[in-house]
Structure formats: structure tokens, C-alpha cells
mmCIF file of C-alpha atoms in Angstrom:
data_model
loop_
_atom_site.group_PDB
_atom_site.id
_atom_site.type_symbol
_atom_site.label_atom_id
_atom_site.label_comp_id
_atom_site.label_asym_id
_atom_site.label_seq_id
_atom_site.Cartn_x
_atom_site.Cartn_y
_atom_site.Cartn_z
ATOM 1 C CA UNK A 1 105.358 -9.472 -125.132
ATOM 2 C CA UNK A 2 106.112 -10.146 -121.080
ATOM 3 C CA UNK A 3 109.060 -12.157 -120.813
ATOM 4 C CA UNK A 4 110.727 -12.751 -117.322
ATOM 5 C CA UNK A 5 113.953 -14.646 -116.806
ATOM 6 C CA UNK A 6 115.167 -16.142 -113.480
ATOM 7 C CA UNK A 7 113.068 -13.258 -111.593
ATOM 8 C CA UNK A 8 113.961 -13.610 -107.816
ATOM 9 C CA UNK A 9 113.381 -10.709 -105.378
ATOM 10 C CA UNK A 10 113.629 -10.932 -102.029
ATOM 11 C CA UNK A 11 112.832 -9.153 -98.841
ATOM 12 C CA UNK A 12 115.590 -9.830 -96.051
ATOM 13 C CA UNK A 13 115.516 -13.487 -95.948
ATOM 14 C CA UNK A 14 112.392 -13.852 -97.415
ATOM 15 C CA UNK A 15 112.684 -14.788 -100.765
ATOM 16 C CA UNK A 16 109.333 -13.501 -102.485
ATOM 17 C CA UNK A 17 109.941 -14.501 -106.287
ATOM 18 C CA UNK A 18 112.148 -17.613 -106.713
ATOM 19 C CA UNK A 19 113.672 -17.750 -110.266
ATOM 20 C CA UNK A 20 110.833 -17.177 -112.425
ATOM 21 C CA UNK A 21 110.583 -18.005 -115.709
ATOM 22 C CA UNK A 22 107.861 -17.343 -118.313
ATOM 23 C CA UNK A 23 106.608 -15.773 -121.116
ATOM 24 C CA UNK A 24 103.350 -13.921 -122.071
ATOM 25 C CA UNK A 25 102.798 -14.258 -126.464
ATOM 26 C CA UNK A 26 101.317 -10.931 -128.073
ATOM 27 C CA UNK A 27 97.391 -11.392 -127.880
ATOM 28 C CA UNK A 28 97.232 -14.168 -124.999
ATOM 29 C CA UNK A 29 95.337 -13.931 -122.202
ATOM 30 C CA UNK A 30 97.329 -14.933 -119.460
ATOM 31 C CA UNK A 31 96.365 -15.806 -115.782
ATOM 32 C CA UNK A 32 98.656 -15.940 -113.213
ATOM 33 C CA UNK A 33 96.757 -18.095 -109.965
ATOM 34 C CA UNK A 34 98.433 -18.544 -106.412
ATOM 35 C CA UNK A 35 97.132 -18.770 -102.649
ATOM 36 C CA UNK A 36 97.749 -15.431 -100.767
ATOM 37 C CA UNK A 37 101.578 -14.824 -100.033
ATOM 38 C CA UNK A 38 102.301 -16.651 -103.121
ATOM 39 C CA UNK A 39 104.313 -13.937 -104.508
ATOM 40 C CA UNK A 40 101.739 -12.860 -107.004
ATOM 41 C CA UNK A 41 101.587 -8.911 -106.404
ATOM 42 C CA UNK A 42 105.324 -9.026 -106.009
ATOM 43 C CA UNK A 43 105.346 -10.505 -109.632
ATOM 44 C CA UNK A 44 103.158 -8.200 -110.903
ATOM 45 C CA UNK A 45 105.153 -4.768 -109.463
ATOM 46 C CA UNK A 46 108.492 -6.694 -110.533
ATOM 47 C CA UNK A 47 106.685 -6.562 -114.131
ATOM 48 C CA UNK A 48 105.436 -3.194 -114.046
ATOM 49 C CA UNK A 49 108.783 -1.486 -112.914
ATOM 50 C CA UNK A 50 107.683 -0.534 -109.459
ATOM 51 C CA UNK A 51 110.090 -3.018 -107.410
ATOM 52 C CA UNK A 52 113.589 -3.674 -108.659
ATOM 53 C CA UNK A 53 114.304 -7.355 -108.608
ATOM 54 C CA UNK A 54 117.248 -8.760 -107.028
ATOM 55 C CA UNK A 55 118.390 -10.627 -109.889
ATOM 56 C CA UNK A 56 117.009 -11.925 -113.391
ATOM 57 C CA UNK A 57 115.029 -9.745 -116.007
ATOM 58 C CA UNK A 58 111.932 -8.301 -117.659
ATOM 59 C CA UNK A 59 111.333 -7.348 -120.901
ATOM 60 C CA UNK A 60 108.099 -5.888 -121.990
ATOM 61 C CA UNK A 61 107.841 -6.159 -125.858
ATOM 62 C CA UNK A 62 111.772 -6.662 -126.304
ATOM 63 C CA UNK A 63 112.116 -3.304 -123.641
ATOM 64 C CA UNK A 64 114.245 -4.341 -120.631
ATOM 65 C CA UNK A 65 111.859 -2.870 -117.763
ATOM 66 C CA UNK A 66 115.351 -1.639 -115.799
ATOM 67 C CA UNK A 67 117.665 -0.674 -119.165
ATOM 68 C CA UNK A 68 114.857 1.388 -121.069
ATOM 69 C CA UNK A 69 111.978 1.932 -118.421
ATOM 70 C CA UNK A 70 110.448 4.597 -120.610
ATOM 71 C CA UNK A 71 109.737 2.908 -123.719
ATOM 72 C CA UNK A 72 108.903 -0.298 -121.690
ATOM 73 C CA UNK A 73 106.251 0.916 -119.941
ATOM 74 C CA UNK A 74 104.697 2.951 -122.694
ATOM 75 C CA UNK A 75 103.710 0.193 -123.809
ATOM 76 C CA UNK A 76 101.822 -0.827 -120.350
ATOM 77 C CA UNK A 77 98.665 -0.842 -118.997
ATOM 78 C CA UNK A 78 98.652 -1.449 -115.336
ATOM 79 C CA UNK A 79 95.796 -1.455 -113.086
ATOM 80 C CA UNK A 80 96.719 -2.538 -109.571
ATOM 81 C CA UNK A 81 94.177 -4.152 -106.779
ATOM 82 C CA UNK A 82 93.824 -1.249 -104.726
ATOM 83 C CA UNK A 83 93.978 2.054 -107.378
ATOM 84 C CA UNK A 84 94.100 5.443 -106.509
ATOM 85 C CA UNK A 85 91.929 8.065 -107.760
ATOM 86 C CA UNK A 86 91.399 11.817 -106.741
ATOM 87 C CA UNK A 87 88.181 12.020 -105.562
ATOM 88 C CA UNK A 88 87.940 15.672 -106.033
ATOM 89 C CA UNK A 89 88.235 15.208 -110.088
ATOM 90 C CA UNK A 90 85.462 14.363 -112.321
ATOM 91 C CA UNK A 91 85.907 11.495 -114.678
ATOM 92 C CA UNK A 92 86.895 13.218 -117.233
ATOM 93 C CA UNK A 93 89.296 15.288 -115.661
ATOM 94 C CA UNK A 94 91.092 12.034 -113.845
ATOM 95 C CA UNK A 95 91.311 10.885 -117.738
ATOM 96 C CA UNK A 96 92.928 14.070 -118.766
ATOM 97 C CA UNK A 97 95.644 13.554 -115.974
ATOM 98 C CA UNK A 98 96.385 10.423 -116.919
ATOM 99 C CA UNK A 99 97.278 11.027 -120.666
ATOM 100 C CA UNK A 100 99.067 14.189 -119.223
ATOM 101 C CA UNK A 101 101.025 11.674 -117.310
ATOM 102 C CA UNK A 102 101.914 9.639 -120.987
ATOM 103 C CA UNK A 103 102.049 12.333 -122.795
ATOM 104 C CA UNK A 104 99.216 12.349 -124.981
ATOM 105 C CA UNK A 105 98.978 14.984 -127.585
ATOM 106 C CA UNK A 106 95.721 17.321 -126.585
ATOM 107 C CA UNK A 107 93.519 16.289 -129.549
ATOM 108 C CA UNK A 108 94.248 12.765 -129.274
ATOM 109 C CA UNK A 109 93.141 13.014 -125.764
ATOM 110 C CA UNK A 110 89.826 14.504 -125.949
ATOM 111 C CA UNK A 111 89.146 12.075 -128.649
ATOM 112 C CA UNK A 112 89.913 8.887 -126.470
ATOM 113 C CA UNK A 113 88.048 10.193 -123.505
ATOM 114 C CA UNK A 114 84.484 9.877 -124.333
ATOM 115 C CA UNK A 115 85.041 6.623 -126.701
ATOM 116 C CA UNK A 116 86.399 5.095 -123.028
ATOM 117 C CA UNK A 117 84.036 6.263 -120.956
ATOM 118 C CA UNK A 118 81.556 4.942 -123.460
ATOM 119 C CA UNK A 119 83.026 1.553 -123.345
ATOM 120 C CA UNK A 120 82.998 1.135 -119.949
ATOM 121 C CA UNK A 121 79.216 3.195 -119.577
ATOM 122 C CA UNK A 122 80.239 6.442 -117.769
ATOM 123 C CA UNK A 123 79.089 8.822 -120.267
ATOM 124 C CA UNK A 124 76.830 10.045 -118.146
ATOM 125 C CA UNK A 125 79.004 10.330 -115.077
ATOM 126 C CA UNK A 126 81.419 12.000 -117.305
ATOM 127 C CA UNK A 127 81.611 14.703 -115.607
ATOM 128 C CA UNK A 128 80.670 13.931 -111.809
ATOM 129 C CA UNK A 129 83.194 14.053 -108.892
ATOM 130 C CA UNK A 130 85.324 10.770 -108.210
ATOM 131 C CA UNK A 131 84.112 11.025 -105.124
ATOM 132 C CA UNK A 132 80.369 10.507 -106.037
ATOM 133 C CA UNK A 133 80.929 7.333 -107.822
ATOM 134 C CA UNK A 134 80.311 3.809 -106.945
ATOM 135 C CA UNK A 135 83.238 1.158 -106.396
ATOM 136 C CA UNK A 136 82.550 -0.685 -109.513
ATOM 137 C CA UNK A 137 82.454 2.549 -111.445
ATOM 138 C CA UNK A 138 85.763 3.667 -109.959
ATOM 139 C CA UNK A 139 87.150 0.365 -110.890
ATOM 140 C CA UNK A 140 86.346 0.750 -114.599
ATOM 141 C CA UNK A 141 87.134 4.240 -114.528
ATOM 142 C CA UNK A 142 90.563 3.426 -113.362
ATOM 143 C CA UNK A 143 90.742 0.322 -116.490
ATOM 144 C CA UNK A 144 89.403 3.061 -118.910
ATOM 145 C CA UNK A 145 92.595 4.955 -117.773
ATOM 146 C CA UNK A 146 94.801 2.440 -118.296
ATOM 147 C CA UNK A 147 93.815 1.920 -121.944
ATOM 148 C CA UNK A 148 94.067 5.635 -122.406
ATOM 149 C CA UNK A 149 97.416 5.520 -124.762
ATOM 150 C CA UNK A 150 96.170 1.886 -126.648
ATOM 151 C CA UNK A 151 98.425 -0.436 -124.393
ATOM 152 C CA UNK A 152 99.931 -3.130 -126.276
ATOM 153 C CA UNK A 153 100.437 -4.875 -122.613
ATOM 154 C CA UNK A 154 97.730 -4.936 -120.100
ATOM 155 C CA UNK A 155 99.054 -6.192 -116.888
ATOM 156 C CA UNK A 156 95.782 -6.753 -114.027
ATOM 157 C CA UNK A 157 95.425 -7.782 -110.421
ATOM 158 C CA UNK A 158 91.814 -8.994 -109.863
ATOM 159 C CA UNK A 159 89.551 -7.216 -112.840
ATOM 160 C CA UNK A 160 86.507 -8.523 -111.221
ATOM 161 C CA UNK A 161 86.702 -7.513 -107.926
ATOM 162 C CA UNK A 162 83.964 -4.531 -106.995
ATOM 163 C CA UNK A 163 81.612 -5.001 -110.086
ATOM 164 C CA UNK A 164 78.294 -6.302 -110.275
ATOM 165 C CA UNK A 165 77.362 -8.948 -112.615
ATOM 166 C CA UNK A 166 76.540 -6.931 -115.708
ATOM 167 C CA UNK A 167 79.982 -4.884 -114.777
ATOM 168 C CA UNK A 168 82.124 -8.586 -115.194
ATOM 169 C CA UNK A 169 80.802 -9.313 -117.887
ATOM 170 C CA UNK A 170 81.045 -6.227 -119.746
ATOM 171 C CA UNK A 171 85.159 -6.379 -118.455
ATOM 172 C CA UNK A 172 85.603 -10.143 -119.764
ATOM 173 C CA UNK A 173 83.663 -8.628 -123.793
ATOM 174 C CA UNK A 174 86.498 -5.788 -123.491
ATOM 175 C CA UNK A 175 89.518 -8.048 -122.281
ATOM 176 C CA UNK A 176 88.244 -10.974 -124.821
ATOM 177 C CA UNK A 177 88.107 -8.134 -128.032
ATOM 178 C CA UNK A 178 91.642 -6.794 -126.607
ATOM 179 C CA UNK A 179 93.385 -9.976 -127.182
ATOM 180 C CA UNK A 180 91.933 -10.669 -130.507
ATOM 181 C CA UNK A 181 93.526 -7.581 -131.399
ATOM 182 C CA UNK A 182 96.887 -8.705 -130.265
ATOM 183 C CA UNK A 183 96.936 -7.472 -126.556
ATOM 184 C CA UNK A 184 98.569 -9.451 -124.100
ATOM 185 C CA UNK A 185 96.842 -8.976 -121.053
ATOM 186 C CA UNK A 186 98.332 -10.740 -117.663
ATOM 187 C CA UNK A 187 95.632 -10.961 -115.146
ATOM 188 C CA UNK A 188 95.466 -12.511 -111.822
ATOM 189 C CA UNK A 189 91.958 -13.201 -109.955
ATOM 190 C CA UNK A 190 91.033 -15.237 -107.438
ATOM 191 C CA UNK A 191 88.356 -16.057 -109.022
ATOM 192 C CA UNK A 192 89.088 -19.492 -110.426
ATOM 193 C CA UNK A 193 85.728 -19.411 -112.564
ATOM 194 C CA UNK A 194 86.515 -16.343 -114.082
ATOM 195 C CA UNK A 195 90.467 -17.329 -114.566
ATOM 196 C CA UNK A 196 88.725 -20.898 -116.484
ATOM 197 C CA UNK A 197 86.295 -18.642 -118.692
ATOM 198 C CA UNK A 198 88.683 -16.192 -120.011
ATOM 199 C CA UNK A 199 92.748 -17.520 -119.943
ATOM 200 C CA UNK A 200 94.428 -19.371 -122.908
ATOM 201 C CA UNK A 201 96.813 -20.677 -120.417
ATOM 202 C CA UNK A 202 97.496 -20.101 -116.816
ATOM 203 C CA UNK A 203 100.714 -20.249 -114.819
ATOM 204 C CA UNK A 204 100.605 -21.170 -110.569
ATOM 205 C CA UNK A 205 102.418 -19.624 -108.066
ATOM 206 C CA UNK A 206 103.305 -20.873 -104.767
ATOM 207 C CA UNK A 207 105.746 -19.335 -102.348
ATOM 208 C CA UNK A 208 107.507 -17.724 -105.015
ATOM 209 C CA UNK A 209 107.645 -20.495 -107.522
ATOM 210 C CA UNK A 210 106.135 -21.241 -110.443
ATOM 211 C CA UNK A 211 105.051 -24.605 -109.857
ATOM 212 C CA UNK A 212 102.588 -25.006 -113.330
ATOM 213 C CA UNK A 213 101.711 -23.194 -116.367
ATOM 214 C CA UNK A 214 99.653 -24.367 -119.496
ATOM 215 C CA UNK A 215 96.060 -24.581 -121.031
ATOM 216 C CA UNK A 216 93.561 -26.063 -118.841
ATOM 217 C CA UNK A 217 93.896 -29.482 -120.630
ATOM 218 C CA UNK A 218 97.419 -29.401 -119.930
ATOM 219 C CA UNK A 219 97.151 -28.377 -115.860
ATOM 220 C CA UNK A 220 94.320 -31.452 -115.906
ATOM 221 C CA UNK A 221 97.323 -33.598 -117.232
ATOM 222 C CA UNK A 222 100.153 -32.311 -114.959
ATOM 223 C CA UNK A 223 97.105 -32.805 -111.759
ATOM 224 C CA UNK A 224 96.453 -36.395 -112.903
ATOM 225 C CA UNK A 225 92.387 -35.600 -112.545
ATOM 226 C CA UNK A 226 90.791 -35.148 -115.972
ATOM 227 C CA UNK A 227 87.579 -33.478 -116.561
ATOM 228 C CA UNK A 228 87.889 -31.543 -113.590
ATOM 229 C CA UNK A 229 87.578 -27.640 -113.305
ATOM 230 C CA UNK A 230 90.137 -25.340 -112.491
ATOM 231 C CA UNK A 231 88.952 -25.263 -108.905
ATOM 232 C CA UNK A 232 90.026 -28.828 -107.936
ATOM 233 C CA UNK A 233 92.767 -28.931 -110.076
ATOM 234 C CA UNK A 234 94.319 -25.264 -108.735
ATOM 235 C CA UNK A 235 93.283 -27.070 -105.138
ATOM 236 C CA UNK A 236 95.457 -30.272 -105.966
ATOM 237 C CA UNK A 237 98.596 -29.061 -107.391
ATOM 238 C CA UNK A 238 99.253 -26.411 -104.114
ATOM 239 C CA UNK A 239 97.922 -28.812 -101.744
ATOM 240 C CA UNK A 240 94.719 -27.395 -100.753
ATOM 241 C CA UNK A 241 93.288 -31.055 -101.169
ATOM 242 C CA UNK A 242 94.637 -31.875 -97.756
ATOM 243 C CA UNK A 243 92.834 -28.523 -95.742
ATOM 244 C CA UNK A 244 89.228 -29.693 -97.504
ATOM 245 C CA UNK A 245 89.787 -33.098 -96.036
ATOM 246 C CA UNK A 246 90.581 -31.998 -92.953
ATOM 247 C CA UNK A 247 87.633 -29.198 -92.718
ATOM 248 C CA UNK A 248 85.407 -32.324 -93.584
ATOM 249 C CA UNK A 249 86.635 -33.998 -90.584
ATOM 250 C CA UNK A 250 85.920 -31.335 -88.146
ATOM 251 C CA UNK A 251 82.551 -30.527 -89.326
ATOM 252 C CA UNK A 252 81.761 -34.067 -89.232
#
């Protein structure tokens, strides 16, 4: 469904995506790992159509995201790190924007809007000011709007971030039952427990090139440290090995 070929885009002389290359299948959940300035966010607004790449392509369920933008991200649901929402709206009225925004047909609408906020248990806030909510509710008030028109693409950047316990784990259920229905949902977290839990395969950035990608028993292979977690082996394929050894010195 995501499908990006030689992807570079760069900034000056910075080069911020280096020739990427992969591919997302229709109900995979895909996670996309990298240390800060890895290029990661770039990827991700490369993907979505909100940066124009300098060269290569991406095609979002066989749509070319520059040659037919409007079908291509029809199909998307995007939900960035740092969302914006009008405080001055209630919940339900912030929904009605948004499928204003894609077009939704009236009826449709008004049917989708309470079976979302009851998904993501806002019913009751329903009709409460943006401004009175919590950050975790805001946060799954903005994923309930990106699910508004049934994405078939769900493209994330850090799900987890802002929500309690109960929160995550009610966000993991709802991403898990998306993919079994044939959503492909690209996520990145820094969360390397959370990225281990929920991904069927997991591609690593570093300074703007992919530098792994596969299940977790293939990135143990490619690390050369089996039975590890994702932790140690995300630490030894970008180097981060070398910055615990030396913290261990200095503290010692």
C-alpha cells in the first residue's frame, strides 16, 4: 500500500532522506525506528504529501502522492506528533470539520461520529470544548479524526505519546483490529517496547538511510545477538553500543 522508491530530499546541503527504498503490504503493521535527526519526520511528510521530495517516488495504494495527490491521500490517515486542534470546538464539532475537509456526505458523517468517539471513550466529552480536554484525550480525538473516512493507510508519528496506560493499550486493541482488517498502518515511536509488541517488521533509519528492515528475528540475525530485544539490537546496529560503554565509564 506505501511504496517509496529512491526517496531523497534534501535541505541545502543537508541531505535528509538518502535514496529510500521500501514497501509497506496492505494490513502490516509497520514501524519505522531511528535516533533523532534520523530523517524519520521528513519520511513521514515526504509520505503524506506535505514536502515534495527532491527526487524518487511515493505511491500510496498504486496513487503517485505528486501525479494524483487527491485520490492518494483519500486513502490516508495521518496523525502527526504535534496535531492541531481548535480549542474553541467541541469534539464533535472538530469531527464534523474534518469530514467537511474529505468530503463526507452529511449522513455518513453523523453516523461515524459517535461510533469514533465511542471507540476511543469520548462519548461523554462529546460535546465539551477542545480546550477543556486532557492531552491524552486530544491525542485520541485527533486519531478518531483521522479514521473519520475508513483510511485504508494509516501513517503515525509516536501513537503513544500523551496517554496513560489504559489509553496505550486501548490504541495498540484499535491499531492491532485495523490491520487484521487489511490496514497498513506506518508508525514510528520511540518507544522500542511498544515498536517490539505491535510491528510485523520494522525498518531503521539513520541519517537518512535505511540501514535495516525485517521481523524481529530477522534484525536479531542482521545484529549478530540472538534472543535479544529490540532495545539492544536497535542500540547495536546505529551504534549506540559505543555511548552505553562510555556512560559506564564515567559513572564508574
Amino acid at each position: 500500500m506505501i511504496k517509496t522508491i529512491n526517496l531523497t530530499k534534501k535541505f541545502g546541503k543537508l541531505t535528509a532522506v538518502d535514496n529510500l527504498n521500501l514497501e509497506v503490504k496492505s494490513g502490516e503493521l509497520f514501524g519505522f525506528l531511528g535516533p533523532n535527526g534520523a530523517g524519520k519526520t521528513t519520511t513521514f511528510k515526504l509520505i503524506v504529501g506535505l514536502l515534495q521530495p527532491t527526487s524518487g517516488t511515493v505511491t500510496i495504494g498504486g496513487h503517485d502522492i505528486l501525479k494524483d495527490p487527491i485520490n492518494a491521500k483519500s486513502i490516508i490517515g495521518f496523525i502527526p506528533d504535534q496535531p492541531f486542534i481548535y480549542p474553541k470546538l467541541s469534539g464533535k464539532e472538530f469531527l464534523r470539520f474534518i469530514c467537511g475537509l474529505y468530503g463526507l456526505d452529511h449522513q455518513d458523517g453523523e453516523k461515524r461520529i459517535p461510533e469514533l468517539l465511542e471507540l476511543f471513550e469520548l462519548s461523554e466529552w462529546g460535546n465539551e470544548l477542545v480546550e477543556s480536554y486532557s492531552h491524552g484525550m486530544r491525542q485520541r480525538l485527533v486519531m478518531a479524526s483521522a479514521l473519520i473516512h475508513k483510511p485504508k493507510v494509516i501513517v503515525i508519528d509516536e501513537p503513544m505519546v500523551g496517554l496513560d496506560p489504559r489509553g496505550a493499550k486501548m490504541v495498540k486493541e484499535i491499531f492491532r483490529g485495523m490491520a487484521r482488517e487489511g490496514v497498513s498502518i506506518f508508525m514510528s515511536t520511540h518507544t522500542l517496547e511498544v515498536a517490539e509488541q505491535m510491528c510485523d517488521r520494522i525498518g531503521i533509519i539513520q541519517n537518512g538511510r535505511l540501514i535495516a528492515v525485517g521481523t524481529i528475528s530477522e534484525l536479531r540475525q542482521l545484529s549478530g545477538i540472538e534472543g535479544k530485544h529490540l532495545e539492544s539490537i536497535f542500540l547495536k546496529l546505529t551504534g549506540g553500543e559505543k555511548m552505553k560503554e562510555i556512560i559506564k565509564v564515567l559513572q564508574s
